[in-house]
């Protein structure tokens, strides 16, 4: 990696860390620079403005997390195992600051049509990925007749972002764990409809 690429990655990481720790309104060029340990002017050498920087940071973080999700889920063919893996990935999203940063960017996008368009495009990418995961377990089963994959994918993402917002407000992350625990029953039901041995 070149020095320019390393500097760019350092800035993007600082954006995610600042958004996660301080929220969108406080994520100024100065705050980002303080987090990353560089001069504010460095930002504008690599990016046109803050909206350009925010979108680049969201794409960068999403690319890293999407690669991780694909790596961990690509071979799974049992709903219960998939649920456990998604639970572990969700915990990673929390630890890396990704989910908090995305939630802050979604909230902040209301002030800028350009930012909103870019954030929406990234959310769409996650909706498509989630829909594909759902289809892996519903397609070819009786459940596919009753469960709309796209709408369920949108609901899951809304839950994903909303849960982080509520956890940030009250500091209680046990709610997420409780929801994953409850989802185990649904995963077991899906596995019962289509045993792994029958999947081609």
CSV table of C-alpha atoms in Angstrom, one decimal:
chain,number,residue,atom,x,y,z
A,1,UNK,CA,0.0,0.0,0.0
A,2,UNK,CA,1.3,3.4,-0.9
A,3,UNK,CA,1.8,6.2,1.6
A,4,UNK,CA,-1.1,8.1,0.0
A,5,UNK,CA,-3.4,5.1,0.4
A,6,UNK,CA,-2.3,4.6,4.0
A,7,UNK,CA,-3.1,8.2,4.8
A,8,UNK,CA,-6.5,7.9,3.2
A,9,UNK,CA,-7.3,4.7,5.1
A,10,UNK,CA,-6.2,6.4,8.3
A,11,UNK,CA,-8.6,9.3,7.7
A,12,UNK,CA,-11.5,7.0,6.9
A,13,UNK,CA,-10.9,5.0,10.0
A,14,UNK,CA,-10.8,8.2,12.0
A,15,UNK,CA,-14.2,9.2,10.5
A,16,UNK,CA,-15.8,5.9,11.6
A,17,UNK,CA,-14.3,6.2,15.1
A,18,UNK,CA,-15.4,9.8,15.5
A,19,UNK,CA,-18.9,9.1,14.3
A,20,UNK,CA,-19.3,6.1,16.6
A,21,UNK,CA,-17.9,7.9,19.6
A,22,UNK,CA,-19.2,11.5,19.2
A,23,UNK,CA,-22.2,11.3,16.8
A,24,UNK,CA,-22.8,13.0,13.5
A,25,UNK,CA,-23.2,16.7,14.6
A,26,UNK,CA,-19.8,16.6,16.4
A,27,UNK,CA,-17.9,14.9,13.6
A,28,UNK,CA,-16.2,17.9,12.2
A,29,UNK,CA,-12.9,18.1,10.3
A,30,UNK,CA,-11.2,19.1,13.5
A,31,UNK,CA,-12.7,16.3,15.5
A,32,UNK,CA,-11.8,13.7,12.9
A,33,UNK,CA,-8.2,15.1,12.8
A,34,UNK,CA,-8.0,14.9,16.5
A,35,UNK,CA,-9.1,11.3,16.5
A,36,UNK,CA,-6.7,10.3,13.8
A,37,UNK,CA,-3.8,12.4,15.0
A,38,UNK,CA,-3.3,14.5,11.9
A,39,UNK,CA,-3.8,18.1,10.8
A,40,UNK,CA,-7.4,19.0,9.6
A,41,UNK,CA,-6.0,20.2,6.3
A,42,UNK,CA,-4.9,16.7,5.4
A,43,UNK,CA,-8.6,15.8,4.9
A,44,UNK,CA,-9.1,18.3,2.1
A,45,UNK,CA,-6.0,17.0,0.3
A,46,UNK,CA,-7.7,13.6,-0.1
A,47,UNK,CA,-11.4,14.6,-0.2
A,48,UNK,CA,-13.5,17.4,-1.7
A,49,UNK,CA,-15.6,18.1,1.4
A,50,UNK,CA,-17.0,16.4,4.4
A,51,UNK,CA,-19.9,14.8,2.5
A,52,UNK,CA,-17.4,13.3,0.1
A,53,UNK,CA,-15.4,12.1,3.1
A,54,UNK,CA,-18.5,10.7,4.9
A,55,UNK,CA,-19.6,8.7,1.8
A,56,UNK,CA,-16.0,7.4,1.3
A,57,UNK,CA,-15.9,6.3,4.9
A,58,UNK,CA,-19.2,4.5,4.7
A,59,UNK,CA,-18.2,2.7,1.5
A,60,UNK,CA,-14.8,1.8,3.0
A,61,UNK,CA,-16.4,0.4,6.2
A,62,UNK,CA,-19.1,-1.4,4.3
A,63,UNK,CA,-16.7,-3.0,1.9
A,64,UNK,CA,-14.7,-4.4,4.8
A,65,UNK,CA,-17.7,-5.6,6.7
A,66,UNK,CA,-19.4,-7.0,3.5
A,67,UNK,CA,-16.2,-9.0,2.8
A,68,UNK,CA,-16.3,-10.3,6.3
A,69,UNK,CA,-20.0,-11.3,6.0
A,70,UNK,CA,-19.4,-13.1,2.7
A,71,UNK,CA,-16.4,-14.9,4.2
A,72,UNK,CA,-18.4,-16.1,7.2
A,73,UNK,CA,-21.7,-16.9,5.6
A,74,UNK,CA,-21.0,-18.1,2.0
A,75,UNK,CA,-20.8,-21.8,3.0
A,76,UNK,CA,-23.6,-22.0,5.5
A,77,UNK,CA,-26.7,-24.0,4.6
A,78,UNK,CA,-28.5,-24.3,8.0
A,79,UNK,CA,-30.6,-21.5,9.3
A,80,UNK,CA,-29.6,-22.1,13.0
A,81,UNK,CA,-25.9,-21.9,12.1
A,82,UNK,CA,-26.5,-18.8,10.0
A,83,UNK,CA,-28.2,-17.1,12.9
A,84,UNK,CA,-25.4,-17.8,15.2
A,85,UNK,CA,-22.9,-16.5,12.7
A,86,UNK,CA,-24.9,-13.4,12.1
A,87,UNK,CA,-25.0,-12.8,15.9
A,88,UNK,CA,-21.2,-13.0,16.0
A,89,UNK,CA,-20.9,-10.6,13.0
A,90,UNK,CA,-23.3,-8.2,14.7
A,91,UNK,CA,-21.0,-8.2,17.8
A,92,UNK,CA,-18.1,-7.5,15.5
A,93,UNK,CA,-20.0,-4.6,13.9
A,94,UNK,CA,-20.5,-3.1,17.4
A,95,UNK,CA,-16.9,-3.6,18.3
A,96,UNK,CA,-15.5,-2.0,15.1
A,97,UNK,CA,-17.9,1.0,15.4
A,98,UNK,CA,-19.3,0.2,12.0
A,99,UNK,CA,-23.0,-0.1,13.0
A,100,UNK,CA,-22.9,3.1,15.2
A,101,UNK,CA,-21.2,5.1,12.4
A,102,UNK,CA,-23.7,3.9,9.8
A,103,UNK,CA,-26.6,4.8,12.1
A,104,UNK,CA,-25.2,8.3,12.6
A,105,UNK,CA,-24.7,8.8,8.8
A,106,UNK,CA,-28.3,7.7,8.2
A,107,UNK,CA,-29.5,10.2,10.8
A,108,UNK,CA,-27.2,12.9,9.4
A,109,UNK,CA,-28.2,12.3,5.7
A,110,UNK,CA,-31.4,14.3,6.3
A,111,UNK,CA,-29.4,17.5,5.9
A,112,UNK,CA,-27.9,16.8,2.5
A,113,UNK,CA,-29.5,15.3,-0.6
A,114,UNK,CA,-26.1,14.3,-1.9
A,115,UNK,CA,-25.2,12.5,1.3
A,116,UNK,CA,-28.6,11.0,1.5
A,117,UNK,CA,-28.3,9.5,-2.0
A,118,UNK,CA,-25.0,7.9,-1.2
A,119,UNK,CA,-26.1,6.5,2.1
A,120,UNK,CA,-29.2,5.1,0.5
A,121,UNK,CA,-27.0,3.4,-2.2
A,122,UNK,CA,-25.0,1.7,0.6
A,123,UNK,CA,-28.2,0.6,2.4
A,124,UNK,CA,-29.5,-0.8,-0.8
A,125,UNK,CA,-26.4,-2.9,-1.1
A,126,UNK,CA,-27.0,-4.4,2.3
A,127,UNK,CA,-30.7,-4.9,1.6
A,128,UNK,CA,-29.7,-7.0,-1.5
A,129,UNK,CA,-27.2,-9.0,0.5
A,130,UNK,CA,-29.8,-9.7,3.2
A,131,UNK,CA,-32.4,-10.6,0.7
A,132,UNK,CA,-30.0,-13.1,-0.9
A,133,UNK,CA,-29.4,-14.7,2.5
A,134,UNK,CA,-33.1,-15.0,3.2
A,135,UNK,CA,-33.7,-16.5,-0.2
A,136,UNK,CA,-31.1,-19.2,0.5
A,137,UNK,CA,-33.3,-20.6,3.1
A,138,UNK,CA,-36.8,-19.8,1.9
A,139,UNK,CA,-36.6,-20.5,-1.9
A,140,UNK,CA,-38.1,-23.8,-2.7
A,141,UNK,CA,-39.9,-24.1,0.7
A,142,UNK,CA,-43.6,-23.5,1.5
A,143,UNK,CA,-42.5,-20.5,3.6
A,144,UNK,CA,-41.5,-18.7,0.4
A,145,UNK,CA,-45.2,-18.3,-0.5
A,146,UNK,CA,-45.9,-16.3,2.7
A,147,UNK,CA,-42.7,-14.4,3.4
A,148,UNK,CA,-41.8,-11.5,1.1
A,149,UNK,CA,-38.0,-11.5,1.0
A,150,UNK,CA,-37.4,-7.8,0.1
A,151,UNK,CA,-39.7,-6.5,2.8
A,152,UNK,CA,-38.2,-8.8,5.4
A,153,UNK,CA,-34.7,-7.7,4.4
A,154,UNK,CA,-35.7,-4.0,4.9
A,155,UNK,CA,-37.2,-4.9,8.3
A,156,UNK,CA,-34.1,-6.6,9.4
A,157,UNK,CA,-31.9,-3.6,8.4
A,158,UNK,CA,-34.3,-1.2,10.2
A,159,UNK,CA,-34.1,-3.4,13.3
A,160,UNK,CA,-30.3,-3.5,12.9
A,161,UNK,CA,-29.9,0.2,12.9
A,162,UNK,CA,-32.7,0.9,15.4
A,163,UNK,CA,-31.3,-1.5,17.9
A,164,UNK,CA,-28.0,0.3,17.9
A,165,UNK,CA,-29.7,3.6,18.4
A,166,UNK,CA,-31.7,2.3,21.4
A,167,UNK,CA,-28.6,0.6,22.9
A,168,UNK,CA,-26.7,3.9,22.5
A,169,UNK,CA,-29.4,5.7,24.4
A,170,UNK,CA,-29.7,3.4,27.4
A,171,UNK,CA,-26.4,1.5,27.2
A,172,UNK,CA,-28.2,-1.8,27.4
A,173,UNK,CA,-27.0,-4.3,24.7
A,174,UNK,CA,-28.8,-7.3,26.4
A,175,UNK,CA,-31.9,-6.5,24.2
A,176,UNK,CA,-30.1,-7.5,21.1
A,177,UNK,CA,-29.0,-10.8,22.7
A,178,UNK,CA,-32.5,-11.5,23.8
A,179,UNK,CA,-33.8,-11.0,20.2
A,180,UNK,CA,-31.2,-13.3,18.8
A,181,UNK,CA,-32.2,-15.9,21.4
A,182,UNK,CA,-35.8,-15.6,20.4
A,183,UNK,CA,-35.0,-16.0,16.7
A,184,UNK,CA,-33.5,-19.5,17.4
A,185,UNK,CA,-37.0,-20.9,17.2
A,186,UNK,CA,-37.7,-19.5,13.8
A,187,UNK,CA,-34.3,-20.8,12.5
A,188,UNK,CA,-35.1,-24.3,13.8
A,189,UNK,CA,-38.5,-24.1,12.0
A,190,UNK,CA,-36.8,-23.1,8.7
A,191,UNK,CA,-34.3,-26.0,9.0
A,192,UNK,CA,-37.2,-28.4,9.6
A,193,UNK,CA,-38.8,-27.4,6.4
A,194,UNK,CA,-35.8,-28.1,4.3
A,195,UNK,CA,-33.1,-30.4,5.8
A,196,UNK,CA,-29.6,-29.6,4.6
A,197,UNK,CA,-29.3,-33.1,2.9
A,198,UNK,CA,-32.1,-32.1,0.5
A,199,UNK,CA,-30.5,-28.9,-0.7
A,200,UNK,CA,-28.8,-28.9,-4.1
